[in-house]
mmCIF file of C-alpha atoms in Angstrom:
data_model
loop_
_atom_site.group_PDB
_atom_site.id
_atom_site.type_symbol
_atom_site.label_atom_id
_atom_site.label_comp_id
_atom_site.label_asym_id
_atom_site.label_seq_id
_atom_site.Cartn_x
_atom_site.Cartn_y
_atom_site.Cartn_z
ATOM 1 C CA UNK A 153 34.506 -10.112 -26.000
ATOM 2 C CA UNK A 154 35.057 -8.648 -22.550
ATOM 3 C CA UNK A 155 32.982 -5.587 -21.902
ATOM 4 C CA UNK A 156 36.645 -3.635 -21.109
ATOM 5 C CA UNK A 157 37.380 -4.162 -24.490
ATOM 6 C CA UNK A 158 34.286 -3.114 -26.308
ATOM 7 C CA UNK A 159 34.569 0.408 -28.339
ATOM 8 C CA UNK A 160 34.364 3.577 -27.301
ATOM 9 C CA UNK A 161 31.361 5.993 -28.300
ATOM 10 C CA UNK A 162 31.688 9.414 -29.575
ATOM 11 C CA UNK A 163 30.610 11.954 -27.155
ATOM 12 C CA UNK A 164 28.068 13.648 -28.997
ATOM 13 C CA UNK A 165 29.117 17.164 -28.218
ATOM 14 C CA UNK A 166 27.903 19.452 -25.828
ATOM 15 C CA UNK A 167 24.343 19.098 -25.602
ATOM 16 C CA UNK A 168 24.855 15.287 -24.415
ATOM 17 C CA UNK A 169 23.297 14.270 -21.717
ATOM 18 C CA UNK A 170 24.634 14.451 -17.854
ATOM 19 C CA UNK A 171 24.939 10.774 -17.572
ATOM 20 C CA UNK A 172 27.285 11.165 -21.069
ATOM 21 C CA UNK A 173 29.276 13.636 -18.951
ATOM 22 C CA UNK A 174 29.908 11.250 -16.188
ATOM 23 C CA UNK A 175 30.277 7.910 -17.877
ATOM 24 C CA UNK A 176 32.317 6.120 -19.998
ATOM 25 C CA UNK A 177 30.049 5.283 -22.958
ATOM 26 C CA UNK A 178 30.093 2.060 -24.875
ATOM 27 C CA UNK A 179 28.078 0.062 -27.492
ATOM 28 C CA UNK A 180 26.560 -3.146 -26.736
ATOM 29 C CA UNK A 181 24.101 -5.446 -29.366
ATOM 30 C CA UNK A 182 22.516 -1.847 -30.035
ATOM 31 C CA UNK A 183 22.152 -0.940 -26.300
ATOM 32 C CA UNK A 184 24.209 1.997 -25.132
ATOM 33 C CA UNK A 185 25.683 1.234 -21.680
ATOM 34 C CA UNK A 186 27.215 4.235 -19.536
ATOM 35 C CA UNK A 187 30.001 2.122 -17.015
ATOM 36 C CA UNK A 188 29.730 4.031 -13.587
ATOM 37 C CA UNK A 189 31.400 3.809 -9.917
ATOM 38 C CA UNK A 190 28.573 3.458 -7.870
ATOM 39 C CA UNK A 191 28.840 6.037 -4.781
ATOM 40 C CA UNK A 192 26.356 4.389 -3.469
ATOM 41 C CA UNK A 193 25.759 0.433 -3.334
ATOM 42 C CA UNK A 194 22.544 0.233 -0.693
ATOM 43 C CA UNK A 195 19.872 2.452 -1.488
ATOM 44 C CA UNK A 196 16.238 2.428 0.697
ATOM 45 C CA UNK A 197 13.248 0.925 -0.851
ATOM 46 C CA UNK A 198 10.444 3.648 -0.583
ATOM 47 C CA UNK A 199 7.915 2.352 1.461
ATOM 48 C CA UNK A 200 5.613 4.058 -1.465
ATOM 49 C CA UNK A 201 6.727 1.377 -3.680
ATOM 50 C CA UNK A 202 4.671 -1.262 -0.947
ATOM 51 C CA UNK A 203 7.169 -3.847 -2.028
ATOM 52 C CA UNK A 204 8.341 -6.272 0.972
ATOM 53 C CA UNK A 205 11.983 -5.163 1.056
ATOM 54 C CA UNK A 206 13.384 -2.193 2.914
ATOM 55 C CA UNK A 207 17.223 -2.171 1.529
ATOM 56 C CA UNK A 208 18.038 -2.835 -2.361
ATOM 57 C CA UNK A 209 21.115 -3.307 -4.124
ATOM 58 C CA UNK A 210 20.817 -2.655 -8.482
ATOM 59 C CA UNK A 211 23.901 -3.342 -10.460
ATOM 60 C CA UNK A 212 22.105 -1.668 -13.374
ATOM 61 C CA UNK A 213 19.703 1.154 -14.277
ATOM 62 C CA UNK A 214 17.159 0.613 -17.006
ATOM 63 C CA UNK A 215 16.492 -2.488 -18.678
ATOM 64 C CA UNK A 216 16.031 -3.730 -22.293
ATOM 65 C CA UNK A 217 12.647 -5.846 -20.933
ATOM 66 C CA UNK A 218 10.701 -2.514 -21.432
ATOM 67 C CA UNK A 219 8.379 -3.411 -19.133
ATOM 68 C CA UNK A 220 5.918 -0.100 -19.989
ATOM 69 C CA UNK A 221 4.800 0.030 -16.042
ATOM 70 C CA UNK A 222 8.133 -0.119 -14.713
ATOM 71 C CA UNK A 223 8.924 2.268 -11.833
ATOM 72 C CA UNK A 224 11.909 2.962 -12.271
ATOM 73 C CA UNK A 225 11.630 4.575 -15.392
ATOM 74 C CA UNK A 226 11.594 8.305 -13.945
ATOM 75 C CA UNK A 227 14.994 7.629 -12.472
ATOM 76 C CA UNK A 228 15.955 8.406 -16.009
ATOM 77 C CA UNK A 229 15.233 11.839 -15.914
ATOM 78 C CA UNK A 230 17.438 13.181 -13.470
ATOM 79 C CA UNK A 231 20.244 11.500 -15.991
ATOM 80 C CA UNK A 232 19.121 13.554 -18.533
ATOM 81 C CA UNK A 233 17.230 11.202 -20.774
ATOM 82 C CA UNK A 234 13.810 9.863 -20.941
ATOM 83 C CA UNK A 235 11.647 7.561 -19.650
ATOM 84 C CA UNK A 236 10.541 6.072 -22.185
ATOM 85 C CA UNK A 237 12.906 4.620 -24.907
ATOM 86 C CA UNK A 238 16.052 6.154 -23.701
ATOM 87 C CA UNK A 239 15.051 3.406 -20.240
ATOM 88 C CA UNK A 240 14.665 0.777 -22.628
ATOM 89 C CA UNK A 241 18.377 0.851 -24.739
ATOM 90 C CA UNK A 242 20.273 2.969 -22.781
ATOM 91 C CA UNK A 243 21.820 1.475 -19.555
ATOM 92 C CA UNK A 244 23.224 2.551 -16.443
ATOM 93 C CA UNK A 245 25.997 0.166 -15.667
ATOM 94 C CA UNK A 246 27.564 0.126 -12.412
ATOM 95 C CA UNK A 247 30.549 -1.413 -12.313
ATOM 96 C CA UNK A 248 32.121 -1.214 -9.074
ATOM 97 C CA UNK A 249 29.022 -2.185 -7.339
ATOM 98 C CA UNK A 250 30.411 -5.459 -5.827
ATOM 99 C CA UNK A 251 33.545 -3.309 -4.198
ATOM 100 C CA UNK A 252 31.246 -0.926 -2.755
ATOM 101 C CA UNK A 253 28.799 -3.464 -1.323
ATOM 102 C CA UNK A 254 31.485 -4.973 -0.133
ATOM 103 C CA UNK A 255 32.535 -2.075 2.212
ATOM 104 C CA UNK A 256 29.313 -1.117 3.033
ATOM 105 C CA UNK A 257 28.326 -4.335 4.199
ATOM 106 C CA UNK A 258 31.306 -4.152 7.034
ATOM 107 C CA UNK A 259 30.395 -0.948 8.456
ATOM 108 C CA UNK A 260 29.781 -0.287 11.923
ATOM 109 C CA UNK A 261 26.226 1.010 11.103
ATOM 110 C CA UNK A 262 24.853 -1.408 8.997
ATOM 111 C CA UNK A 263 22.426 -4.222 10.722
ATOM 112 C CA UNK A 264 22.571 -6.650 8.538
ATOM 113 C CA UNK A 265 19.348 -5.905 6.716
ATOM 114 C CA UNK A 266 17.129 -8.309 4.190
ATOM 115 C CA UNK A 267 18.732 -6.413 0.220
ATOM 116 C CA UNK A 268 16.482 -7.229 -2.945
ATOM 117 C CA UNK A 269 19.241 -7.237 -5.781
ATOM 118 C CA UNK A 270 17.314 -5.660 -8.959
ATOM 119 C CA UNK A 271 14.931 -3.288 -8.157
ATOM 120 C CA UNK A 272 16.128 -0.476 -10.931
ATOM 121 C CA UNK A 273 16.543 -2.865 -13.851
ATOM 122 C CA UNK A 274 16.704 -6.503 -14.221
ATOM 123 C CA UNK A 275 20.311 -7.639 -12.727
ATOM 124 C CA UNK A 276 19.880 -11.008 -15.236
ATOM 125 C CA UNK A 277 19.373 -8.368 -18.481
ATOM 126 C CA UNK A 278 21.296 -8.530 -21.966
ATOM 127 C CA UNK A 279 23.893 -6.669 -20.365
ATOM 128 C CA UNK A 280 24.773 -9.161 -17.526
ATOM 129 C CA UNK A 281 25.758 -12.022 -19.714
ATOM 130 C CA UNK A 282 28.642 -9.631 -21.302
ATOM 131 C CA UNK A 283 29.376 -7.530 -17.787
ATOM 132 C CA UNK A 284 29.006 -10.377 -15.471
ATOM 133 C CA UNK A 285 28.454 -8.236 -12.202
ATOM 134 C CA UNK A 286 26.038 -10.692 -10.594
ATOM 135 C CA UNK A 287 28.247 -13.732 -9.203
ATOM 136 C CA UNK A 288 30.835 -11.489 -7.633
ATOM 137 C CA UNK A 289 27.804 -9.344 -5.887
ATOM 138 C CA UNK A 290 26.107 -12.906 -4.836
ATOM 139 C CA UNK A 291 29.599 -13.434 -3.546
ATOM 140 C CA UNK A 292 30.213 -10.703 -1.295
ATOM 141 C CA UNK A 293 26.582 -11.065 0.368
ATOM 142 C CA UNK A 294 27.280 -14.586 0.722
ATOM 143 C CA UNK A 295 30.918 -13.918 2.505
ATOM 144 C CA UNK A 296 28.919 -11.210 4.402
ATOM 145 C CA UNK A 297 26.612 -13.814 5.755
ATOM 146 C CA UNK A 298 23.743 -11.426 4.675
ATOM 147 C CA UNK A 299 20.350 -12.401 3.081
ATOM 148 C CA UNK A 300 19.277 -11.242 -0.062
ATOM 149 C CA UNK A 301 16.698 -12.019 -2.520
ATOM 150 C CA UNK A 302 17.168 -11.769 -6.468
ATOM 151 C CA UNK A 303 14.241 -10.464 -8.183
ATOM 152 C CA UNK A 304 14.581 -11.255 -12.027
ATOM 153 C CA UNK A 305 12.236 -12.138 -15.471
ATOM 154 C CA UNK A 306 15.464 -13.722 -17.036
ATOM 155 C CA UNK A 307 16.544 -16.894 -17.376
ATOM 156 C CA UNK A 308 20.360 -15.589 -17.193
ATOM 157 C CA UNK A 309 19.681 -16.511 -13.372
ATOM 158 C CA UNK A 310 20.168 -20.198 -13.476
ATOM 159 C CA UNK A 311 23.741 -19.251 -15.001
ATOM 160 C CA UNK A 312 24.520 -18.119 -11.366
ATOM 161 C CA UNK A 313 22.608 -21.221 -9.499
ATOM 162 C CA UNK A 314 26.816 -22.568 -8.232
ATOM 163 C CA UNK A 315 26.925 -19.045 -6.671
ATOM 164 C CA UNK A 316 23.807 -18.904 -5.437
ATOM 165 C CA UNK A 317 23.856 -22.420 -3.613
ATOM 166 C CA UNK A 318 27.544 -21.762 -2.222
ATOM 167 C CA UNK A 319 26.027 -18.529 -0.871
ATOM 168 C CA UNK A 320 22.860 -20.199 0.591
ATOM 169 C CA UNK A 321 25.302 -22.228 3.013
ATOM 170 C CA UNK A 322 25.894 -18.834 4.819
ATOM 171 C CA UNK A 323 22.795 -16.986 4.585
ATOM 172 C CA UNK A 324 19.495 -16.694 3.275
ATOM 173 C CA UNK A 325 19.077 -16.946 -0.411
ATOM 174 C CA UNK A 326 16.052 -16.325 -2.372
ATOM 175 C CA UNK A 327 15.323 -15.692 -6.140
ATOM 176 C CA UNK A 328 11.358 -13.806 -6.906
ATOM 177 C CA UNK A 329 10.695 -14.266 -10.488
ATOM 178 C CA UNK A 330 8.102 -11.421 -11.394
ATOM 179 C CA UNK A 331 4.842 -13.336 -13.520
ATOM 180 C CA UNK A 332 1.833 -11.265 -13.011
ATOM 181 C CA UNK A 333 -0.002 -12.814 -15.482
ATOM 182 C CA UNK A 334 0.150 -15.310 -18.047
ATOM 183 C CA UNK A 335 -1.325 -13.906 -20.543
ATOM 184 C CA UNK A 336 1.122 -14.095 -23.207
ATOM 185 C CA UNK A 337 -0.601 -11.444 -25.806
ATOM 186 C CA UNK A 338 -0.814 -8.733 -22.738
ATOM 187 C CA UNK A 339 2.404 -9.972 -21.817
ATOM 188 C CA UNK A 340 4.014 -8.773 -25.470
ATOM 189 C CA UNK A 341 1.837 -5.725 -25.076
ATOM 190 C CA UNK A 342 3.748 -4.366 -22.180
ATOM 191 C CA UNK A 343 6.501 -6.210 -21.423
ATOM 192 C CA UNK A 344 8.293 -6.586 -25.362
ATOM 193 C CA UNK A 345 11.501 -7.508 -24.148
ATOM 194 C CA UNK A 346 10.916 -9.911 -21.459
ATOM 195 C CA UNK A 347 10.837 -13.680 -21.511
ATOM 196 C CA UNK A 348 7.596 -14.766 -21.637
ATOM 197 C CA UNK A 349 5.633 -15.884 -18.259
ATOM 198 C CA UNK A 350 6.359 -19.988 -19.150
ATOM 199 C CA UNK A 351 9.651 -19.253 -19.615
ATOM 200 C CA UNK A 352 9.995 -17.213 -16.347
ATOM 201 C CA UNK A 353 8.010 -20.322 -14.936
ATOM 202 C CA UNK A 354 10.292 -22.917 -15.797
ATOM 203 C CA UNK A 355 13.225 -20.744 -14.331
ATOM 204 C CA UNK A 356 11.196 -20.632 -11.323
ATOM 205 C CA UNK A 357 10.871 -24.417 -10.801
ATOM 206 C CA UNK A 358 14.697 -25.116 -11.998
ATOM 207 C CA UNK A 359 15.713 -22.758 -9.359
ATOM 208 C CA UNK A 360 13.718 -24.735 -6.401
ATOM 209 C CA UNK A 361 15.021 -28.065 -7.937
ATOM 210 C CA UNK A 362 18.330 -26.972 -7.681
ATOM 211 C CA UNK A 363 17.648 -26.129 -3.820
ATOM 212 C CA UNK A 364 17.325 -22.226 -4.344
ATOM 213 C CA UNK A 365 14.075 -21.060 -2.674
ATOM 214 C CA UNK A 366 12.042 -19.379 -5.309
ATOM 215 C CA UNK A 367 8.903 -17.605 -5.082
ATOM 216 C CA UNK A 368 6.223 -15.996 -7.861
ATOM 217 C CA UNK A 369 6.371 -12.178 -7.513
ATOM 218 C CA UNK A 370 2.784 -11.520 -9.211
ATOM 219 C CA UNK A 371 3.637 -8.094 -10.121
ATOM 220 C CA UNK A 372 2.061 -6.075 -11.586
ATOM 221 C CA UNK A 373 -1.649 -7.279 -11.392
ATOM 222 C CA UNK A 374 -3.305 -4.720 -14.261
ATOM 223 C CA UNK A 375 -6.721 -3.541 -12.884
ATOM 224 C CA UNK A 376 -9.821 -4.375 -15.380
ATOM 225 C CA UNK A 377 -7.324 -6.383 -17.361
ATOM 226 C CA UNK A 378 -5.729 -9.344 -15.652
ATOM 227 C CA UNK A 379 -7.431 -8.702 -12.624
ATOM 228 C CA UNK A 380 -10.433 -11.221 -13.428
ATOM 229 C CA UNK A 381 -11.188 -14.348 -11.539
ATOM 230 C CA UNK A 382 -9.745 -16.145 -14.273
ATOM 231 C CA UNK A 383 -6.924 -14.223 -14.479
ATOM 232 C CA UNK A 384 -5.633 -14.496 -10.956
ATOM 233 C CA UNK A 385 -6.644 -18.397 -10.734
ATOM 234 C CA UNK A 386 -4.684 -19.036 -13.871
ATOM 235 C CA UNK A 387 -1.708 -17.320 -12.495
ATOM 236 C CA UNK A 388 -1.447 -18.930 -9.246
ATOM 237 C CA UNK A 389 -2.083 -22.206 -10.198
ATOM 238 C CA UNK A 390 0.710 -22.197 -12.819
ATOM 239 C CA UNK A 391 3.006 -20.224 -9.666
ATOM 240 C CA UNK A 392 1.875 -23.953 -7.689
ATOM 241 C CA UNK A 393 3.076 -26.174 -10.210
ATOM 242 C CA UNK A 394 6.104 -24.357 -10.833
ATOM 243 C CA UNK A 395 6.532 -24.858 -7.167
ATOM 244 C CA UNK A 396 6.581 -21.452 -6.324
ATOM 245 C CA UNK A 397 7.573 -21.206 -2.167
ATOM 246 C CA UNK A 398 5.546 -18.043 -1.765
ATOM 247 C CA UNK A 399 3.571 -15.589 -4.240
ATOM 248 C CA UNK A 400 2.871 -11.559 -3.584
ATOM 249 C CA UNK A 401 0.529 -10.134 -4.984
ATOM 250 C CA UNK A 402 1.585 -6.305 -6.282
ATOM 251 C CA UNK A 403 -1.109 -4.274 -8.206
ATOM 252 C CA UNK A 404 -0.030 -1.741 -10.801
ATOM 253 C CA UNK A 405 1.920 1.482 -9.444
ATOM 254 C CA UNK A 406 1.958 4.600 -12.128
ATOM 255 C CA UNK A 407 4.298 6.919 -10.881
ATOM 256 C CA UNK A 408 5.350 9.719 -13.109
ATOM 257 C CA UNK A 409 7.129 8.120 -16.185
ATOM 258 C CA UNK A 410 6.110 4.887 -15.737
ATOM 259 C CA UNK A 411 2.463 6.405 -16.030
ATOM 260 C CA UNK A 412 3.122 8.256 -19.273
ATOM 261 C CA UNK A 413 4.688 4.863 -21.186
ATOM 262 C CA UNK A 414 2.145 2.694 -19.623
ATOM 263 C CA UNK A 415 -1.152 5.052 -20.933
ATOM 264 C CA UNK A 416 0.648 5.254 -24.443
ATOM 265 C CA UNK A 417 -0.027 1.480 -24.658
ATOM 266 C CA UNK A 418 -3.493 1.542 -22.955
ATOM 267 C CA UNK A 419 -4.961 4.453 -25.273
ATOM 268 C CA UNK A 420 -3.762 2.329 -28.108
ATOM 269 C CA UNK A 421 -5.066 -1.199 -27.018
ATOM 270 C CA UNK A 422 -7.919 -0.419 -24.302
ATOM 271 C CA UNK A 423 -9.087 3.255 -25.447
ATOM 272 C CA UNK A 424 -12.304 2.373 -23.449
ATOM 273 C CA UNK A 425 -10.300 1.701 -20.110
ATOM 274 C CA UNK A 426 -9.021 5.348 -20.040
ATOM 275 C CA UNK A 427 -11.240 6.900 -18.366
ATOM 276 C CA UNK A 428 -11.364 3.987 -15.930
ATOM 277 C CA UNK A 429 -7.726 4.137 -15.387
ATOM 278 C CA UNK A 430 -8.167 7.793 -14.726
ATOM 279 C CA UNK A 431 -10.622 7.508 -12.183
ATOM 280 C CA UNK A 432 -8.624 5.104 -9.704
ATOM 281 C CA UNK A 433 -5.204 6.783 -10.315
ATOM 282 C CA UNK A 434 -6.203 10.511 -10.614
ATOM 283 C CA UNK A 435 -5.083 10.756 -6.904
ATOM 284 C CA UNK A 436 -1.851 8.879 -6.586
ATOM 285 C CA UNK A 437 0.569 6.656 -8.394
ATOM 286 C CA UNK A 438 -1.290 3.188 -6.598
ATOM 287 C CA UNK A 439 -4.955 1.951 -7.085
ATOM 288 C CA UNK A 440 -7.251 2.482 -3.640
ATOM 289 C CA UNK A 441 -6.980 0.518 -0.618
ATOM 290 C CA UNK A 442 -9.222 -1.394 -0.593
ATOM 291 C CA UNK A 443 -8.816 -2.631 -4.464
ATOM 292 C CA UNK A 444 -5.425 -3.046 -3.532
ATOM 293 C CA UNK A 445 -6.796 -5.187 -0.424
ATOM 294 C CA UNK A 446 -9.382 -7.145 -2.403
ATOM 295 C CA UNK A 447 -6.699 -8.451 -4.945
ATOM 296 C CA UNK A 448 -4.162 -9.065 -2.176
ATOM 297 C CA UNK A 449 -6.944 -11.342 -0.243
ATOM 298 C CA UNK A 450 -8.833 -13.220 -3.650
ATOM 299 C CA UNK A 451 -4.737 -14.322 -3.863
ATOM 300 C CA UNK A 452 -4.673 -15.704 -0.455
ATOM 301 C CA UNK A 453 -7.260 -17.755 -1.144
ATOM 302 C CA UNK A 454 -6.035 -19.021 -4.239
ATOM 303 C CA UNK A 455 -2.404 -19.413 -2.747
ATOM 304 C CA UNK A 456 -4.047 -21.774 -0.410
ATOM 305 C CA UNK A 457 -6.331 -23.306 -2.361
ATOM 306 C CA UNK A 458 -2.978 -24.537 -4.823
ATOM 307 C CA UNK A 459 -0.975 -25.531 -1.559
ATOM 308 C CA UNK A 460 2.095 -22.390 -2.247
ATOM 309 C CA UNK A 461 4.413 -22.316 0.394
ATOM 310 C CA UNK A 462 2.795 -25.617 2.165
ATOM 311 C CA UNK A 463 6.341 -27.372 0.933
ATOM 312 C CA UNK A 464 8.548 -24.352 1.920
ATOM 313 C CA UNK A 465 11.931 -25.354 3.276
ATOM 314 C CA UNK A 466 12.857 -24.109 6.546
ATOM 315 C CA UNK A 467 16.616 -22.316 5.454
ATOM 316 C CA UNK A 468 18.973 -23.258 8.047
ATOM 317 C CA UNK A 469 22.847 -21.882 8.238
ATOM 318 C CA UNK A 470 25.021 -25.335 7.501
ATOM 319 C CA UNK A 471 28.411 -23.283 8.524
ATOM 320 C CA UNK A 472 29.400 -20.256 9.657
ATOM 321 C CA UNK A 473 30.429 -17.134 7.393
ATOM 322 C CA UNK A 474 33.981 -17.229 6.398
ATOM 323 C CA UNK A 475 34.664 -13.830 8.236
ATOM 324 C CA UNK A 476 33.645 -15.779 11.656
ATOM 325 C CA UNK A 477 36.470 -18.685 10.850
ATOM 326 C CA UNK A 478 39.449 -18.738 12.498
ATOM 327 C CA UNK A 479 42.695 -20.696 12.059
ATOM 328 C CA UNK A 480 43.330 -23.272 15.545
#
């Protein structure tokens, strides 16, 4: 069924929330999704976040992983519903985004800027396969001649691997699949509705055999829980055989929201870590510096160790974009 033609919700009266207000409101597989014109399509990264991309691009807003630590969660709030399970089943669904990117790429003030595509909820969720924003977004970067990276946990992704290719031949493509551990019983723990990390694997090496540069996002890194030697071995060398071109390291952020869904879970599976957790984010949403630092550097070692990025392709533009032909 086309997602135009799904039903129509009720609107629940007058103490729905804002985004009810706003949105037209349909029902999806048990997932509420709110259809929105983006007024915005490029939106900063904060530099809080310590992620390595400045501009982002999300053509949704929650996501039915339910990854407890996610970030995003307290964006939520100012929607008028909660991080928690409202972030989880009720989606933000943006469905102009492609139009809008499209204009904002061709204005005079924008420079042409690195976008990660997914940073507010996985672009490759439940929702895509019915919506089916994603190709016409990788389109319009690829017309644009602008490079983007996809960061995803679905397999959806390898739907869009035609797009993705016939983009790479005018800019810089990447995909980051996010595995920060490979743990699979942590992994149901806080991450219910996600694939699980061999799955995400396997995407990871079909996308480099398919000539789509794909690297190992290892995010997040849980302190005093996959933060072990064994741990962080395990999880790069599985990154290296999946042929991972790169992997980042990201230890745990808990910002507000993501914080209070993320202690929920560690109260009720690692009571004894509490006051641990406490103690190294009682000051601010990230672990210290130098923790941060001693992760970031024990995966250096590792990446190099396993030989990631040793095989990295050098991307090279094989024709100009189509805005720069002309008829002779």
């Amino acid at each position: 069924m086309p997602w135009d033609a799904l039903p129509l919700l009720d609107d629940g009266g007058p103490q729905r929330p804002r985004i009810e207000r706003q949105a037209v409101t349909r029902e999806l597989d048990g997932i509420t999704c709110y259809e929105v014109a983006a007024r915005v399509a490029l939106e900063r990264v904060p530099a809080a976040a310590e992620l390595p991309y400045a501009w982002a691009a999300s053509p949704y807003r929650g996501c039915t992983a339910g990854c407890r630590y996610c970030a995003a969660r307290r964006g939520h709030r100012y929607l008028g519903l909660d991080a928690g399970g409202d972030f989880d089943s009720r989606i933000v669904v943006k469905t102009n985004l492609a139009d809008r990117l499209r204009r904002e790429l061709a204005g005079p003030r924008w420079a042409g800027e690195a976008v990660a595509l997914g940073l507010t909820g996985d672009c490759y969720q439940g929702a895509e396969e019915t919506y089916r924003l994603m190709p016409q977004i990788i389109r319009v970067l690829g017309e644009a001649g602008n490079p983007f990276t996809v960061l995803t946990k679905s397999p959806l992704i390898l739907r869009d691997v035609p797009e993705l290719r016939e983009a790479g031949k005018l800019t810089q493509v990447r995909a980051a699949v996010s595995v920060g551990f490979v743990d699979e019983k942590i992994r149901r723990g806080v991450e219910p509705g996600a694939a699980g990390a061999q799955r995400r694997l396997e995407v990871c090496a079909a996308l480099n055999e398919a000539g789509v540069p794909c690297e190992v996002l290892m995010a997040p890194i849980l302190p005093l829980i996959t933060d072990s030697a064994d741990h962080l071995r395990a999880t790069v060398r599985r990154a290296a055989e999946a042929g991972a071109v790169a992997i980042t390291p990201v230890v745990l952020r808990l910002p507000a929201g993501a914080r209070e869904w993320f202690m929920v879970w560690l109260e009720r599976e690692h009571p004894g870590l509490v006051p641990r957790y406490a103690a190294l984010y009682g000051k601010s949403p990230a672990a210290p510096p130098e923790y941060r630092a001693g992760i970031a550097a024990q995966v250096r070692e590792l990446a190099e160790v396993y030989g990631i990025g040793r095989q990295a392709r050098r991307w090279k533009r094989r024709r100009s974009p189509a805005r720069q032909l002309s008829l002779v």
